Coordinates of C-alpha atoms in Angstrom, one line a residue:
G59 CA 108.0 91.4 100.6
A60 CA 107.0 95.0 100.4
H61 CA 108.2 95.3 96.8
L62 CA 107.0 92.0 95.5
V63 CA 105.0 92.5 92.3
N64 CA 104.1 89.0 91.1
L65 CA 103.4 86.0 93.2
N66 CA 102.6 82.5 91.8
L67 CA 101.4 80.0 94.4
R68 CA 99.6 77.8 91.8
R69 CA 99.2 74.0 92.5
N70 CA 100.5 73.9 96.1
D71 CA 97.5 72.4 98.0
I72 CA 97.4 75.5 100.1
P73 CA 94.4 75.3 102.5
E74 CA 94.5 79.0 103.5
I75 CA 96.2 82.3 102.7
P76 CA 98.0 83.8 105.7
S77 CA 96.7 87.3 106.5
V78 CA 100.4 88.5 106.7
L79 CA 100.7 88.0 102.9
C80 CA 98.0 90.6 102.3
A81 CA 99.3 92.9 105.0
K82 CA 103.0 92.9 103.9
C83 CA 102.8 92.6 100.1
C84 CA 101.1 96.0 99.3
S85 CA 102.8 96.3 95.9
L86 CA 101.5 93.0 94.6
Q87 CA 100.0 93.4 91.1
T88 CA 99.6 89.7 90.1
L89 CA 98.5 86.9 92.5
D90 CA 98.0 83.4 91.2
L91 CA 96.3 81.1 93.9
S92 CA 94.8 78.7 91.4
L93 CA 94.5 75.0 91.9
N94 CA 94.9 75.0 95.6
K95 CA 92.4 74.0 98.4
L96 CA 91.2 77.4 99.5
P97 CA 87.7 77.4 101.0
S98 CA 87.9 81.2 101.4
L99 CA 90.0 84.3 100.9
P100 CA 91.0 86.5 103.8
T101 CA 89.1 89.8 104.2
I102 CA 92.4 91.5 104.4
I103 CA 92.9 90.8 100.6
G104 CA 91.3 94.2 100.2
N105 CA 94.6 95.7 101.3
L106 CA 96.2 94.7 98.0
T107 CA 95.1 97.9 96.4
A108 CA 97.7 97.6 93.6
L109 CA 96.4 94.2 92.6
R110 CA 95.6 94.0 88.9
R111 CA 95.3 90.2 88.2
L112 CA 93.8 87.7 90.7
N113 CA 93.5 84.0 89.8
V114 CA 91.7 81.9 92.3
A115 CA 90.4 79.3 89.8
G116 CA 90.2 75.6 90.9
N117 CA 89.7 76.1 94.6
R118 CA 86.8 75.5 97.0
L119 CA 85.6 79.0 97.3
V120 CA 81.9 79.5 98.2
C121 CA 82.1 83.3 98.1
L122 CA 84.4 86.1 97.4
P123 CA 85.1 88.7 100.2
T124 CA 83.3 92.0 99.9
S125 CA 86.7 93.6 100.6
L126 CA 87.7 92.6 97.0
G127 CA 85.9 95.8 96.0
W128 CA 88.7 97.8 97.5
C129 CA 91.2 96.4 95.0
K130 CA 90.5 99.4 92.7
D131 CA 93.2 98.5 90.1
L132 CA 91.8 95.0 89.5
T133 CA 91.4 94.3 85.8
H134 CA 91.3 90.5 85.7
L135 CA 89.6 88.1 88.1
N136 CA 89.5 84.4 87.4
A137 CA 87.3 82.4 89.8
N138 CA 86.4 79.5 87.5
D139 CA 85.8 76.1 88.9
N140 CA 85.0 76.8 92.5
T141 CA 81.8 76.3 94.4
L142 CA 80.7 80.0 94.4
I143 CA 77.1 80.6 95.2
K144 CA 77.1 84.4 95.2
L145 CA 79.2 87.4 94.2
P146 CA 79.7 90.4 96.4
P147 CA 77.9 93.5 95.2
T148 CA 81.2 95.4 95.8
L149 CA 82.5 94.0 92.5
A150 CA 80.6 96.8 90.9
R151 CA 83.1 99.2 92.4
L152 CA 85.9 97.7 90.2
A153 CA 85.7 100.3 87.4
L154 CA 88.8 98.8 85.6
L155 CA 87.6 95.2 85.7
M156 CA 87.8 93.9 82.1
D157 CA 87.8 90.1 82.5
L158 CA 85.6 88.3 85.0
H159 CA 85.7 84.5 84.7
L160 CA 83.1 82.4 86.6
S161 CA 82.5 79.3 84.6
G162 CA 82.4 76.0 86.5
N163 CA 80.5 77.5 89.5
K164 CA 77.3 75.5 88.9
D165 CA 75.5 76.8 92.0
I166 CA 76.2 80.5 91.5
A167 CA 73.2 82.7 91.8
N168 CA 72.6 85.5 89.3
P169 CA 75.4 88.1 89.5
P170 CA 74.4 91.4 91.1
L171 CA 72.6 93.6 88.5
D172 CA 75.0 96.5 89.0
V173 CA 77.9 94.2 88.0
V174 CA 76.0 93.0 84.9
E175 CA 75.0 96.5 83.9
K176 CA 78.6 97.7 84.2
G177 CA 79.4 95.2 81.5

């Protein structure tokens, strides 16, 4: 698990992510959790500091953990088609973030100004 770089758990009806996944897979660069039944992501997801691509589209997420701001290498974040109502201001820390997908979150409040200003 320590050297796992890509993990695709798409379409598995997963109701939660075990914290051990984030604790043991420190080398993970791509994580696809799309089209599951996740109501939340574990705070420990911030331990995935090598993570570059995170796909959590098509779940039941109401918010993203503030610890996501610790994933300093994140370049792509797809959170389309969830039930997000707000974004953590820590997303502004993600200096390498190029793609942020949030469509299909009809109740989302305005994104934090510092995230918008970052472009």
